[in-house]
Amino acid sequence: MATAVGPHLGAHIVRLDVVRIPAGTRWAPEDAAAEENVIVVFAGGGHATSGDEKSDVRRSDAVYAPTGDPYTLTADASGELTAYVWRTTLRPERTPGTAPRRFSNLWRTETQLRGFNGTGEVAAADRTATMNFLFWPGTGTPQLCLHCGFMEPGEYFNVHVHPESEEAFIAFEGEGQLYLADRWYDAVPGDVLFAPPGVPHGTRHPQDDPSAARFATCGGPTPFDPVLYQRAGVSTEVR
């Protein structure tokens, strides 16, 4: 296990770990129930538990474990499982949802944000990406969230800031670029971006070839930023 985002980068709210589980073995972190956790399977497969619920998982599947509930990941006998794990300690003023969604997938399209023009730090591009909301207040998550932004060639998720949130996200699929502070950086699957509160960031697919594979990222601001849901026209109330 490696910590991609944590105190060594100045993160005080969110931590992002990379976990590799050998074939046929189970990972059950002892301190999981003390935190809110979101897990995305990056490679391999197996099954996961969250509280009393269980599901098979493969690449792009996601798991949510609310504060108070443990979770486990078990790799198939045929190969190791690699996952990214977002962790946070729930703030006292935040109340868990009553029946949170525990399993999802990055390509779930039921709730989306389209046409996001950023927050004005950098001139906005007209061709905007689409973002899926997987775990968010509408599914019962009070502090963490999980979004998947996907970009066809030439599309942007425009540069923006979160005034009070730390954001950690990963490049999940394809090749593109990540913006941080004042410049663009090339990114491939597995690369990680961390933006402290108030630091501009965004993503884009800079290629012109319309046949190029899409570029996708996943993660989200912690605590969740209500502006994203307000822009999408959905409630910010934790269900």
JSON list of C-alpha atoms in Angstrom, two decimals:
[
{"chain": "A", "resi": 1, "resn": "MET", "atom": "CA", "xyz": [0.00, 0.00, 0.00]},
{"chain": "A", "resi": 2, "resn": "ALA", "atom": "CA", "xyz": [1.15, 3.52, -0.79]},
{"chain": "A", "resi": 3, "resn": "THR", "atom": "CA", "xyz": [-0.29, 6.88, 0.25]},
{"chain": "A", "resi": 4, "resn": "ALA", "atom": "CA", "xyz": [-0.68, 9.03, -2.86]},
{"chain": "A", "resi": 5, "resn": "VAL", "atom": "CA", "xyz": [-2.28, 11.99, -1.05]},
{"chain": "A", "resi": 6, "resn": "GLY", "atom": "CA", "xyz": [-1.83, 12.71, 2.64]},
{"chain": "A", "resi": 7, "resn": "PRO", "atom": "CA", "xyz": [-0.02, 14.94, 5.13]},
{"chain": "A", "resi": 8, "resn": "HIS", "atom": "CA", "xyz": [3.18, 14.74, 3.09]},
{"chain": "A", "resi": 9, "resn": "LEU", "atom": "CA", "xyz": [1.40, 16.86, 0.43]},
{"chain": "A", "resi": 10, "resn": "GLY", "atom": "CA", "xyz": [-0.25, 19.13, 2.97]},
{"chain": "A", "resi": 11, "resn": "ALA", "atom": "CA", "xyz": [-3.61, 17.33, 2.93]},
{"chain": "A", "resi": 12, "resn": "HIS", "atom": "CA", "xyz": [-5.45, 17.60, 6.26]},
{"chain": "A", "resi": 13, "resn": "ILE", "atom": "CA", "xyz": [-8.98, 16.50, 5.29]},
{"chain": "A", "resi": 14, "resn": "VAL", "atom": "CA", "xyz": [-8.59, 13.70, 2.75]},
{"chain": "A", "resi": 15, "resn": "ARG", "atom": "CA", "xyz": [-6.20, 10.81, 2.28]},
{"chain": "A", "resi": 16, "resn": "LEU", "atom": "CA", "xyz": [-5.85, 8.73, -0.90]},
{"chain": "A", "resi": 17, "resn": "ASP", "atom": "CA", "xyz": [-4.24, 5.31, -0.66]},
{"chain": "A", "resi": 18, "resn": "VAL", "atom": "CA", "xyz": [-3.30, 2.81, -3.36]},
{"chain": "A", "resi": 19, "resn": "VAL", "atom": "CA", "xyz": [-3.87, -0.80, -2.33]},
{"chain": "A", "resi": 20, "resn": "ARG", "atom": "CA", "xyz": [-2.68, -3.96, -4.11]},
{"chain": "A", "resi": 21, "resn": "ILE", "atom": "CA", "xyz": [-4.21, -7.19, -2.85]},
{"chain": "A", "resi": 22, "resn": "PRO", "atom": "CA", "xyz": [-2.50, -10.46, -3.86]},
{"chain": "A", "resi": 23, "resn": "ALA", "atom": "CA", "xyz": [-4.54, -13.10, -5.67]},
{"chain": "A", "resi": 24, "resn": "GLY", "atom": "CA", "xyz": [-6.87, -15.04, -3.40]},
{"chain": "A", "resi": 25, "resn": "THR", "atom": "CA", "xyz": [-6.33, -12.84, -0.34]},
{"chain": "A", "resi": 26, "resn": "ARG", "atom": "CA", "xyz": [-8.50, -10.41, 1.60]},
{"chain": "A", "resi": 27, "resn": "TRP", "atom": "CA", "xyz": [-7.77, -6.89, 2.82]},
{"chain": "A", "resi": 28, "resn": "ALA", "atom": "CA", "xyz": [-9.71, -5.73, 5.90]},
{"chain": "A", "resi": 29, "resn": "PRO", "atom": "CA", "xyz": [-8.26, -2.50, 7.36]},
{"chain": "A", "resi": 30, "resn": "GLU", "atom": "CA", "xyz": [-8.69, -2.41, 11.12]},
{"chain": "A", "resi": 31, "resn": "ASP", "atom": "CA", "xyz": [-9.38, 1.33, 11.31]},
{"chain": "A", "resi": 32, "resn": "ALA", "atom": "CA", "xyz": [-11.90, 1.53, 8.43]},
{"chain": "A", "resi": 33, "resn": "ALA", "atom": "CA", "xyz": [-14.99, 1.92, 10.62]},
{"chain": "A", "resi": 34, "resn": "ALA", "atom": "CA", "xyz": [-13.58, 5.08, 12.20]},
{"chain": "A", "resi": 35, "resn": "GLU", "atom": "CA", "xyz": [-13.61, 6.87, 8.83]},
{"chain": "A", "resi": 36, "resn": "GLU", "atom": "CA", "xyz": [-15.74, 7.45, 5.77]},
{"chain": "A", "resi": 37, "resn": "ASN", "atom": "CA", "xyz": [-14.30, 5.49, 2.81]},
{"chain": "A", "resi": 38, "resn": "VAL", "atom": "CA", "xyz": [-14.74, 5.40, -0.96]},
{"chain": "A", "resi": 39, "resn": "ILE", "atom": "CA", "xyz": [-13.00, 2.69, -2.99]},
{"chain": "A", "resi": 40, "resn": "VAL", "atom": "CA", "xyz": [-12.54, 2.45, -6.78]},
{"chain": "A", "resi": 41, "resn": "VAL", "atom": "CA", "xyz": [-11.27, -0.76, -8.38]},
{"chain": "A", "resi": 42, "resn": "PHE", "atom": "CA", "xyz": [-8.50, 0.18, -10.78]},
{"chain": "A", "resi": 43, "resn": "ALA", "atom": "CA", "xyz": [-7.44, -3.29, -11.95]},
{"chain": "A", "resi": 44, "resn": "GLY", "atom": "CA", "xyz": [-8.38, -6.91, -11.36]},
{"chain": "A", "resi": 45, "resn": "GLY", "atom": "CA", "xyz": [-11.50, -8.17, -9.67]},
{"chain": "A", "resi": 46, "resn": "GLY", "atom": "CA", "xyz": [-12.98, -10.01, -6.75]},
{"chain": "A", "resi": 47, "resn": "HIS", "atom": "CA", "xyz": [-15.62, -9.05, -4.23]},
{"chain": "A", "resi": 48, "resn": "ALA", "atom": "CA", "xyz": [-16.19, -6.36, -1.63]},
{"chain": "A", "resi": 49, "resn": "THR", "atom": "CA", "xyz": [-18.22, -5.92, 1.51]},
{"chain": "A", "resi": 50, "resn": "SER", "atom": "CA", "xyz": [-19.54, -2.70, 3.04]},
{"chain": "A", "resi": 51, "resn": "GLY", "atom": "CA", "xyz": [-21.21, -3.22, 6.37]},
{"chain": "A", "resi": 52, "resn": "ASP", "atom": "CA", "xyz": [-23.53, -6.20, 5.87]},
{"chain": "A", "resi": 53, "resn": "GLU", "atom": "CA", "xyz": [-23.72, -5.85, 2.08]},
{"chain": "A", "resi": 54, "resn": "LYS", "atom": "CA", "xyz": [-21.56, -7.72, -0.44]},
{"chain": "A", "resi": 55, "resn": "SER", "atom": "CA", "xyz": [-20.95, -7.39, -4.20]},
{"chain": "A", "resi": 56, "resn": "ASP", "atom": "CA", "xyz": [-18.67, -8.71, -6.90]},
{"chain": "A", "resi": 57, "resn": "VAL", "atom": "CA", "xyz": [-16.36, -5.96, -8.17]},
{"chain": "A", "resi": 58, "resn": "ARG", "atom": "CA", "xyz": [-14.29, -5.39, -11.30]},
{"chain": "A", "resi": 59, "resn": "ARG", "atom": "CA", "xyz": [-12.39, -2.47, -12.83]},
{"chain": "A", "resi": 60, "resn": "SER", "atom": "CA", "xyz": [-14.45, 0.77, -12.60]},
{"chain": "A", "resi": 61, "resn": "ASP", "atom": "CA", "xyz": [-16.67, -0.55, -9.79]},
{"chain": "A", "resi": 62, "resn": "ALA", "atom": "CA", "xyz": [-16.89, 1.57, -6.64]},
{"chain": "A", "resi": 63, "resn": "VAL", "atom": "CA", "xyz": [-17.67, 0.91, -2.98]},
{"chain": "A", "resi": 64, "resn": "TYR", "atom": "CA", "xyz": [-18.84, 3.30, -0.25]},
{"chain": "A", "resi": 65, "resn": "ALA", "atom": "CA", "xyz": [-18.41, 2.53, 3.46]},
{"chain": "A", "resi": 66, "resn": "PRO", "atom": "CA", "xyz": [-19.98, 5.10, 5.81]},
{"chain": "A", "resi": 67, "resn": "THR", "atom": "CA", "xyz": [-18.47, 6.00, 9.15]},
{"chain": "A", "resi": 68, "resn": "GLY", "atom": "CA", "xyz": [-19.12, 3.17, 11.60]},
{"chain": "A", "resi": 69, "resn": "ASP", "atom": "CA", "xyz": [-19.09, 0.38, 9.02]},
{"chain": "A", "resi": 70, "resn": "PRO", "atom": "CA", "xyz": [-16.06, -1.73, 8.08]},
{"chain": "A", "resi": 71, "resn": "TYR", "atom": "CA", "xyz": [-15.32, -2.85, 4.54]},
{"chain": "A", "resi": 72, "resn": "THR", "atom": "CA", "xyz": [-13.25, -5.60, 2.95]},
{"chain": "A", "resi": 73, "resn": "LEU", "atom": "CA", "xyz": [-11.78, -6.30, -0.49]},
{"chain": "A", "resi": 74, "resn": "THR", "atom": "CA", "xyz": [-10.96, -9.82, -1.65]},
{"chain": "A", "resi": 75, "resn": "ALA", "atom": "CA", "xyz": [-9.03, -10.51, -4.86]},
{"chain": "A", "resi": 76, "resn": "ASP", "atom": "CA", "xyz": [-9.96, -13.33, -7.24]},
{"chain": "A", "resi": 77, "resn": "ALA", "atom": "CA", "xyz": [-7.78, -16.42, -7.13]},
{"chain": "A", "resi": 78, "resn": "SER", "atom": "CA", "xyz": [-6.67, -15.66, -10.70]},
{"chain": "A", "resi": 79, "resn": "GLY", "atom": "CA", "xyz": [-4.90, -12.33, -10.04]},
{"chain": "A", "resi": 80, "resn": "GLU", "atom": "CA", "xyz": [-4.28, -9.35, -7.79]},
{"chain": "A", "resi": 81, "resn": "LEU", "atom": "CA", "xyz": [-6.73, -6.49, -7.27]},
{"chain": "A", "resi": 82, "resn": "THR", "atom": "CA", "xyz": [-5.62, -2.85, -7.28]},
{"chain": "A", "resi": 83, "resn": "ALA", "atom": "CA", "xyz": [-7.82, -0.17, -5.74]},
{"chain": "A", "resi": 84, "resn": "TYR", "atom": "CA", "xyz": [-7.69, 3.52, -4.85]},
{"chain": "A", "resi": 85, "resn": "VAL", "atom": "CA", "xyz": [-9.16, 4.39, -1.44]},
{"chain": "A", "resi": 86, "resn": "TRP", "atom": "CA", "xyz": [-10.33, 7.88, -0.40]},
{"chain": "A", "resi": 87, "resn": "ARG", "atom": "CA", "xyz": [-10.50, 8.33, 3.39]},
{"chain": "A", "resi": 88, "resn": "THR", "atom": "CA", "xyz": [-11.74, 11.11, 5.66]},
{"chain": "A", "resi": 89, "resn": "THR", "atom": "CA", "xyz": [-12.77, 11.60, 9.27]},
{"chain": "A", "resi": 90, "resn": "LEU", "atom": "CA", "xyz": [-16.35, 12.78, 9.46]},
{"chain": "A", "resi": 91, "resn": "ARG", "atom": "CA", "xyz": [-16.71, 16.29, 10.90]},
{"chain": "A", "resi": 92, "resn": "PRO", "atom": "CA", "xyz": [-18.98, 16.60, 13.98]},
{"chain": "A", "resi": 93, "resn": "GLU", "atom": "CA", "xyz": [-21.53, 18.80, 12.22]},
{"chain": "A", "resi": 94, "resn": "ARG", "atom": "CA", "xyz": [-22.07, 16.30, 9.38]},
{"chain": "A", "resi": 95, "resn": "THR", "atom": "CA", "xyz": [-24.75, 13.62, 9.72]},
{"chain": "A", "resi": 96, "resn": "PRO", "atom": "CA", "xyz": [-24.57, 10.28, 7.84]},
{"chain": "A", "resi": 97, "resn": "GLY", "atom": "CA", "xyz": [-27.31, 9.38, 5.40]},
{"chain": "A", "resi": 98, "resn": "THR", "atom": "CA", "xyz": [-30.10, 7.08, 6.49]},
{"chain": "A", "resi": 99, "resn": "ALA", "atom": "CA", "xyz": [-29.70, 4.42, 3.78]},
{"chain": "A", "resi": 100, "resn": "PRO", "atom": "CA", "xyz": [-26.58, 5.22, 1.71]},
{"chain": "A", "resi": 101, "resn": "ARG", "atom": "CA", "xyz": [-25.78, 3.64, -1.63]},
{"chain": "A", "resi": 102, "resn": "ARG", "atom": "CA", "xyz": [-22.87, 1.27, -1.06]},
{"chain": "A", "resi": 103, "resn": "PHE", "atom": "CA", "xyz": [-21.99, 0.03, -4.56]},
{"chain": "A", "resi": 104, "resn": "SER", "atom": "CA", "xyz": [-21.80, 1.86, -7.87]},
{"chain": "A", "resi": 105, "resn": "ASN", "atom": "CA", "xyz": [-19.82, 2.12, -11.10]},
{"chain": "A", "resi": 106, "resn": "LEU", "atom": "CA", "xyz": [-17.95, 5.01, -12.71]},
{"chain": "A", "resi": 107, "resn": "TRP", "atom": "CA", "xyz": [-20.13, 4.83, -15.83]},
{"chain": "A", "resi": 108, "resn": "ARG", "atom": "CA", "xyz": [-23.44, 5.13, -13.98]},
{"chain": "A", "resi": 109, "resn": "THR", "atom": "CA", "xyz": [-25.26, 7.99, -15.73]},
{"chain": "A", "resi": 110, "resn": "GLU", "atom": "CA", "xyz": [-28.42, 8.58, -13.67]},
{"chain": "A", "resi": 111, "resn": "THR", "atom": "CA", "xyz": [-27.23, 11.94, -12.24]},
{"chain": "A", "resi": 112, "resn": "GLN", "atom": "CA", "xyz": [-24.86, 14.13, -14.28]},
{"chain": "A", "resi": 113, "resn": "LEU", "atom": "CA", "xyz": [-23.35, 17.59, -14.56]},
{"chain": "A", "resi": 114, "resn": "ARG", "atom": "CA", "xyz": [-23.05, 18.99, -18.08]},
{"chain": "A", "resi": 115, "resn": "GLY", "atom": "CA", "xyz": [-21.94, 22.35, -19.45]},
{"chain": "A", "resi": 116, "resn": "PHE", "atom": "CA", "xyz": [-19.72, 23.28, -16.49]},
{"chain": "A", "resi": 117, "resn": "ASN", "atom": "CA", "xyz": [-17.99, 26.60, -17.24]},
{"chain": "A", "resi": 118, "resn": "GLY", "atom": "CA", "xyz": [-15.64, 26.71, -14.27]},
{"chain": "A", "resi": 119, "resn": "THR", "atom": "CA", "xyz": [-15.35, 29.48, -11.70]},
{"chain": "A", "resi": 120, "resn": "GLY", "atom": "CA", "xyz": [-13.58, 32.15, -13.74]},
{"chain": "A", "resi": 121, "resn": "GLU", "atom": "CA", "xyz": [-9.89, 31.72, -12.91]},
{"chain": "A", "resi": 122, "resn": "VAL", "atom": "CA", "xyz": [-9.14, 30.62, -16.51]},
{"chain": "A", "resi": 123, "resn": "ALA", "atom": "CA", "xyz": [-11.13, 31.40, -19.65]},
{"chain": "A", "resi": 124, "resn": "ALA", "atom": "CA", "xyz": [-13.70, 28.64, -20.13]},
{"chain": "A", "resi": 125, "resn": "ALA", "atom": "CA", "xyz": [-13.74, 26.35, -23.16]},
{"chain": "A", "resi": 126, "resn": "ASP", "atom": "CA", "xyz": [-17.01, 25.91, -25.04]},
{"chain": "A", "resi": 127, "resn": "ARG", "atom": "CA", "xyz": [-16.70, 22.14, -25.41]},
{"chain": "A", "resi": 128, "resn": "THR", "atom": "CA", "xyz": [-17.45, 20.82, -21.96]},
{"chain": "A", "resi": 129, "resn": "ALA", "atom": "CA", "xyz": [-17.08, 17.36, -20.46]},
{"chain": "A", "resi": 130, "resn": "THR", "atom": "CA", "xyz": [-19.74, 15.29, -18.70]},
{"chain": "A", "resi": 131, "resn": "MET", "atom": "CA", "xyz": [-19.50, 14.30, -15.04]},
{"chain": "A", "resi": 132, "resn": "ASN", "atom": "CA", "xyz": [-21.30, 11.37, -13.44]},
{"chain": "A", "resi": 133, "resn": "PHE", "atom": "CA", "xyz": [-22.21, 11.68, -9.77]},
{"chain": "A", "resi": 134, "resn": "LEU", "atom": "CA", "xyz": [-21.77, 8.22, -8.17]},
{"chain": "A", "resi": 135, "resn": "PHE", "atom": "CA", "xyz": [-21.59, 8.89, -4.44]},
{"chain": "A", "resi": 136, "resn": "TRP", "atom": "CA", "xyz": [-22.88, 12.31, -3.40]},
{"chain": "A", "resi": 137, "resn": "PRO", "atom": "CA", "xyz": [-25.39, 13.85, -0.95]},
{"chain": "A", "resi": 138, "resn": "GLY", "atom": "CA", "xyz": [-28.26, 12.46, -3.02]},
{"chain": "A", "resi": 139, "resn": "THR", "atom": "CA", "xyz": [-27.02, 8.92, -2.33]},
{"chain": "A", "resi": 140, "resn": "GLY", "atom": "CA", "xyz": [-26.38, 9.52, 1.37]},
{"chain": "A", "resi": 141, "resn": "THR", "atom": "CA", "xyz": [-22.73, 10.57, 1.62]},
{"chain": "A", "resi": 142, "resn": "PRO", "atom": "CA", "xyz": [-22.22, 13.47, 4.07]},
{"chain": "A", "resi": 143, "resn": "GLN", "atom": "CA", "xyz": [-18.59, 14.41, 3.41]},
{"chain": "A", "resi": 144, "resn": "LEU", "atom": "CA", "xyz": [-16.85, 12.30, 0.76]},
{"chain": "A", "resi": 145, "resn": "CYS", "atom": "CA", "xyz": [-18.09, 12.10, -2.81]},
{"chain": "A", "resi": 146, "resn": "LEU", "atom": "CA", "xyz": [-17.16, 10.25, -5.98]},
{"chain": "A", "resi": 147, "resn": "HIS", "atom": "CA", "xyz": [-17.53, 11.74, -9.46]},
{"chain": "A", "resi": 148, "resn": "CYS", "atom": "CA", "xyz": [-16.35, 10.47, -12.84]},
{"chain": "A", "resi": 149, "resn": "GLY", "atom": "CA", "xyz": [-15.58, 13.09, -15.48]},
{"chain": "A", "resi": 150, "resn": "PHE", "atom": "CA", "xyz": [-15.17, 11.84, -19.03]},
{"chain": "A", "resi": 151, "resn": "MET", "atom": "CA", "xyz": [-13.92, 13.83, -21.99]},
{"chain": "A", "resi": 152, "resn": "GLU", "atom": "CA", "xyz": [-14.03, 13.16, -25.71]},
{"chain": "A", "resi": 153, "resn": "PRO", "atom": "CA", "xyz": [-11.25, 14.75, -27.82]},
{"chain": "A", "resi": 154, "resn": "GLY", "atom": "CA", "xyz": [-11.31, 18.53, -27.45]},
{"chain": "A", "resi": 155, "resn": "GLU", "atom": "CA", "xyz": [-13.51, 18.57, -24.33]},
{"chain": "A", "resi": 156, "resn": "TYR", "atom": "CA", "xyz": [-12.72, 20.26, -20.99]},
{"chain": "A", "resi": 157, "resn": "PHE", "atom": "CA", "xyz": [-13.89, 20.07, -17.42]},
{"chain": "A", "resi": 158, "resn": "ASN", "atom": "CA", "xyz": [-13.20, 23.75, -16.99]},
{"chain": "A", "resi": 159, "resn": "VAL", "atom": "CA", "xyz": [-10.78, 25.12, -14.40]},
{"chain": "A", "resi": 160, "resn": "HIS", "atom": "CA", "xyz": [-12.36, 25.87, -11.03]},
{"chain": "A", "resi": 161, "resn": "VAL", "atom": "CA", "xyz": [-11.65, 26.14, -7.31]},
{"chain": "A", "resi": 162, "resn": "HIS", "atom": "CA", "xyz": [-13.23, 24.72, -4.15]},
{"chain": "A", "resi": 163, "resn": "PRO", "atom": "CA", "xyz": [-12.97, 27.37, -1.43]},
{"chain": "A", "resi": 164, "resn": "GLU", "atom": "CA", "xyz": [-13.16, 24.98, 1.53]},
{"chain": "A", "resi": 165, "resn": "SER", "atom": "CA", "xyz": [-12.44, 21.54, 0.07]},
{"chain": "A", "resi": 166, "resn": "GLU", "atom": "CA", "xyz": [-9.38, 19.49, -0.72]},
{"chain": "A", "resi": 167, "resn": "GLU", "atom": "CA", "xyz": [-9.64, 17.57, -3.99]},
{"chain": "A", "resi": 168, "resn": "ALA", "atom": "CA", "xyz": [-7.87, 14.32, -4.81]},
{"chain": "A", "resi": 169, "resn": "PHE", "atom": "CA", "xyz": [-8.58, 12.58, -8.10]},
{"chain": "A", "resi": 170, "resn": "ILE", "atom": "CA", "xyz": [-6.94, 10.14, -10.49]},
{"chain": "A", "resi": 171, "resn": "ALA", "atom": "CA", "xyz": [-6.64, 9.71, -14.23]},
{"chain": "A", "resi": 172, "resn": "PHE", "atom": "CA", "xyz": [-8.57, 6.48, -14.76]},
{"chain": "A", "resi": 173, "resn": "GLU", "atom": "CA", "xyz": [-8.79, 5.88, -18.51]},
{"chain": "A", "resi": 174, "resn": "GLY", "atom": "CA", "xyz": [-7.11, 7.25, -21.63]},
{"chain": "A", "resi": 175, "resn": "GLU", "atom": "CA", "xyz": [-4.59, 10.07, -21.87]},
{"chain": "A", "resi": 176, "resn": "GLY", "atom": "CA", "xyz": [-5.22, 13.74, -21.23]},
{"chain": "A", "resi": 177, "resn": "GLN", "atom": "CA", "xyz": [-4.08, 16.67, -19.16]},
{"chain": "A", "resi": 178, "resn": "LEU", "atom": "CA", "xyz": [-4.63, 17.93, -15.61]},
{"chain": "A", "resi": 179, "resn": "TYR", "atom": "CA", "xyz": [-4.50, 21.62, -14.65]},
{"chain": "A", "resi": 180, "resn": "LEU", "atom": "CA", "xyz": [-3.08, 22.65, -11.30]},
{"chain": "A", "resi": 181, "resn": "ALA", "atom": "CA", "xyz": [-2.39, 26.20, -10.06]},
{"chain": "A", "resi": 182, "resn": "ASP", "atom": "CA", "xyz": [-1.15, 27.75, -13.32]},
{"chain": "A", "resi": 183, "resn": "ARG", "atom": "CA", "xyz": [-0.30, 25.07, -15.91]},
{"chain": "A", "resi": 184, "resn": "TRP", "atom": "CA", "xyz": [-1.36, 21.86, -17.64]},
{"chain": "A", "resi": 185, "resn": "TYR", "atom": "CA", "xyz": [0.33, 18.51, -16.98]},
{"chain": "A", "resi": 186, "resn": "ASP", "atom": "CA", "xyz": [0.18, 15.37, -19.14]},
{"chain": "A", "resi": 187, "resn": "ALA", "atom": "CA", "xyz": [-1.61, 12.47, -17.43]},
{"chain": "A", "resi": 188, "resn": "VAL", "atom": "CA", "xyz": [-2.00, 8.73, -17.96]},
{"chain": "A", "resi": 189, "resn": "PRO", "atom": "CA", "xyz": [-4.04, 6.16, -15.99]},
{"chain": "A", "resi": 190, "resn": "GLY", "atom": "CA", "xyz": [-2.99, 6.03, -12.35]},
{"chain": "A", "resi": 191, "resn": "ASP", "atom": "CA", "xyz": [-1.66, 9.59, -12.16]},
{"chain": "A", "resi": 192, "resn": "VAL", "atom": "CA", "xyz": [-3.00, 11.58, -9.20]},
{"chain": "A", "resi": 193, "resn": "LEU", "atom": "CA", "xyz": [-3.83, 15.27, -8.73]},
{"chain": "A", "resi": 194, "resn": "PHE", "atom": "CA", "xyz": [-4.20, 16.97, -5.34]},
{"chain": "A", "resi": 195, "resn": "ALA", "atom": "CA", "xyz": [-5.60, 20.50, -5.12]},
{"chain": "A", "resi": 196, "resn": "PRO", "atom": "CA", "xyz": [-5.74, 22.26, -1.73]},
{"chain": "A", "resi": 197, "resn": "PRO", "atom": "CA", "xyz": [-8.63, 24.65, -1.03]},
{"chain": "A", "resi": 198, "resn": "GLY", "atom": "CA", "xyz": [-8.63, 27.65, -3.34]},
{"chain": "A", "resi": 199, "resn": "VAL", "atom": "CA", "xyz": [-6.13, 26.22, -5.85]},
{"chain": "A", "resi": 200, "resn": "PRO", "atom": "CA", "xyz": [-7.37, 26.21, -9.48]},
{"chain": "A", "resi": 201, "resn": "HIS", "atom": "CA", "xyz": [-7.60, 22.80, -11.17]},
{"chain": "A", "resi": 202, "resn": "GLY", "atom": "CA", "xyz": [-9.34, 21.11, -14.08]},
{"chain": "A", "resi": 203, "resn": "THR", "atom": "CA", "xyz": [-8.99, 18.50, -16.82]},
{"chain": "A", "resi": 204, "resn": "ARG", "atom": "CA", "xyz": [-8.98, 18.37, -20.61]},
{"chain": "A", "resi": 205, "resn": "HIS", "atom": "CA", "xyz": [-8.59, 16.03, -23.57]},
{"chain": "A", "resi": 206, "resn": "PRO", "atom": "CA", "xyz": [-6.24, 18.04, -25.80]},
{"chain": "A", "resi": 207, "resn": "GLN", "atom": "CA", "xyz": [-6.19, 15.77, -28.86]},
{"chain": "A", "resi": 208, "resn": "ASP", "atom": "CA", "xyz": [-7.83, 16.85, -32.11]},
{"chain": "A", "resi": 209, "resn": "ASP", "atom": "CA", "xyz": [-8.33, 13.37, -33.56]},
{"chain": "A", "resi": 210, "resn": "PRO", "atom": "CA", "xyz": [-12.04, 12.52, -33.08]},
{"chain": "A", "resi": 211, "resn": "SER", "atom": "CA", "xyz": [-11.21, 8.79, -33.10]},
{"chain": "A", "resi": 212, "resn": "ALA", "atom": "CA", "xyz": [-8.93, 9.08, -30.04]},
{"chain": "A", "resi": 213, "resn": "ALA", "atom": "CA", "xyz": [-10.04, 7.22, -26.92]},
{"chain": "A", "resi": 214, "resn": "ARG", "atom": "CA", "xyz": [-11.89, 9.23, -24.28]},
{"chain": "A", "resi": 215, "resn": "PHE", "atom": "CA", "xyz": [-10.08, 10.53, -21.19]},
{"chain": "A", "resi": 216, "resn": "ALA", "atom": "CA", "xyz": [-11.69, 9.86, -17.81]},
{"chain": "A", "resi": 217, "resn": "THR", "atom": "CA", "xyz": [-10.89, 10.89, -14.25]},
{"chain": "A", "resi": 218, "resn": "CYS", "atom": "CA", "xyz": [-12.49, 10.04, -10.91]},
{"chain": "A", "resi": 219, "resn": "GLY", "atom": "CA", "xyz": [-12.47, 11.46, -7.40]},
{"chain": "A", "resi": 220, "resn": "GLY", "atom": "CA", "xyz": [-13.98, 14.56, -5.87]},
{"chain": "A", "resi": 221, "resn": "PRO", "atom": "CA", "xyz": [-13.68, 17.43, -3.39]},
{"chain": "A", "resi": 222, "resn": "THR", "atom": "CA", "xyz": [-13.71, 16.69, 0.35]},
{"chain": "A", "resi": 223, "resn": "PRO", "atom": "CA", "xyz": [-15.94, 17.88, 1.96]},
{"chain": "A", "resi": 224, "resn": "PHE", "atom": "CA", "xyz": [-18.24, 17.78, -1.07]},
{"chain": "A", "resi": 225, "resn": "ASP", "atom": "CA", "xyz": [-18.70, 21.16, -2.76]},
{"chain": "A", "resi": 226, "resn": "PRO", "atom": "CA", "xyz": [-22.41, 22.06, -3.03]},
{"chain": "A", "resi": 227, "resn": "VAL", "atom": "CA", "xyz": [-21.71, 24.33, -6.03]},
{"chain": "A", "resi": 228, "resn": "LEU", "atom": "CA", "xyz": [-21.30, 21.30, -8.32]},
{"chain": "A", "resi": 229, "resn": "TYR", "atom": "CA", "xyz": [-24.73, 19.95, -7.42]},
{"chain": "A", "resi": 230, "resn": "GLN", "atom": "CA", "xyz": [-26.36, 23.35, -7.61]},
{"chain": "A", "resi": 231, "resn": "ARG", "atom": "CA", "xyz": [-24.95, 23.74, -11.15]},
{"chain": "A", "resi": 232, "resn": "ALA", "atom": "CA", "xyz": [-26.47, 20.37, -12.01]},
{"chain": "A", "resi": 233, "resn": "GLY", "atom": "CA", "xyz": [-29.84, 21.40, -10.60]},
{"chain": "A", "resi": 234, "resn": "VAL", "atom": "CA", "xyz": [-30.00, 18.74, -7.88]},
{"chain": "A", "resi": 235, "resn": "SER", "atom": "CA", "xyz": [-30.41, 18.95, -4.12]},
{"chain": "A", "resi": 236, "resn": "THR", "atom": "CA", "xyz": [-27.40, 19.18, -1.80]},
{"chain": "A", "resi": 237, "resn": "GLU", "atom": "CA", "xyz": [-29.31, 17.61, 1.09]},
{"chain": "A", "resi": 238, "resn": "VAL", "atom": "CA", "xyz": [-27.84, 14.38, 2.45]},
{"chain": "A", "resi": 239, "resn": "ARG", "atom": "CA", "xyz": [-30.47, 11.66, 2.12]}
]
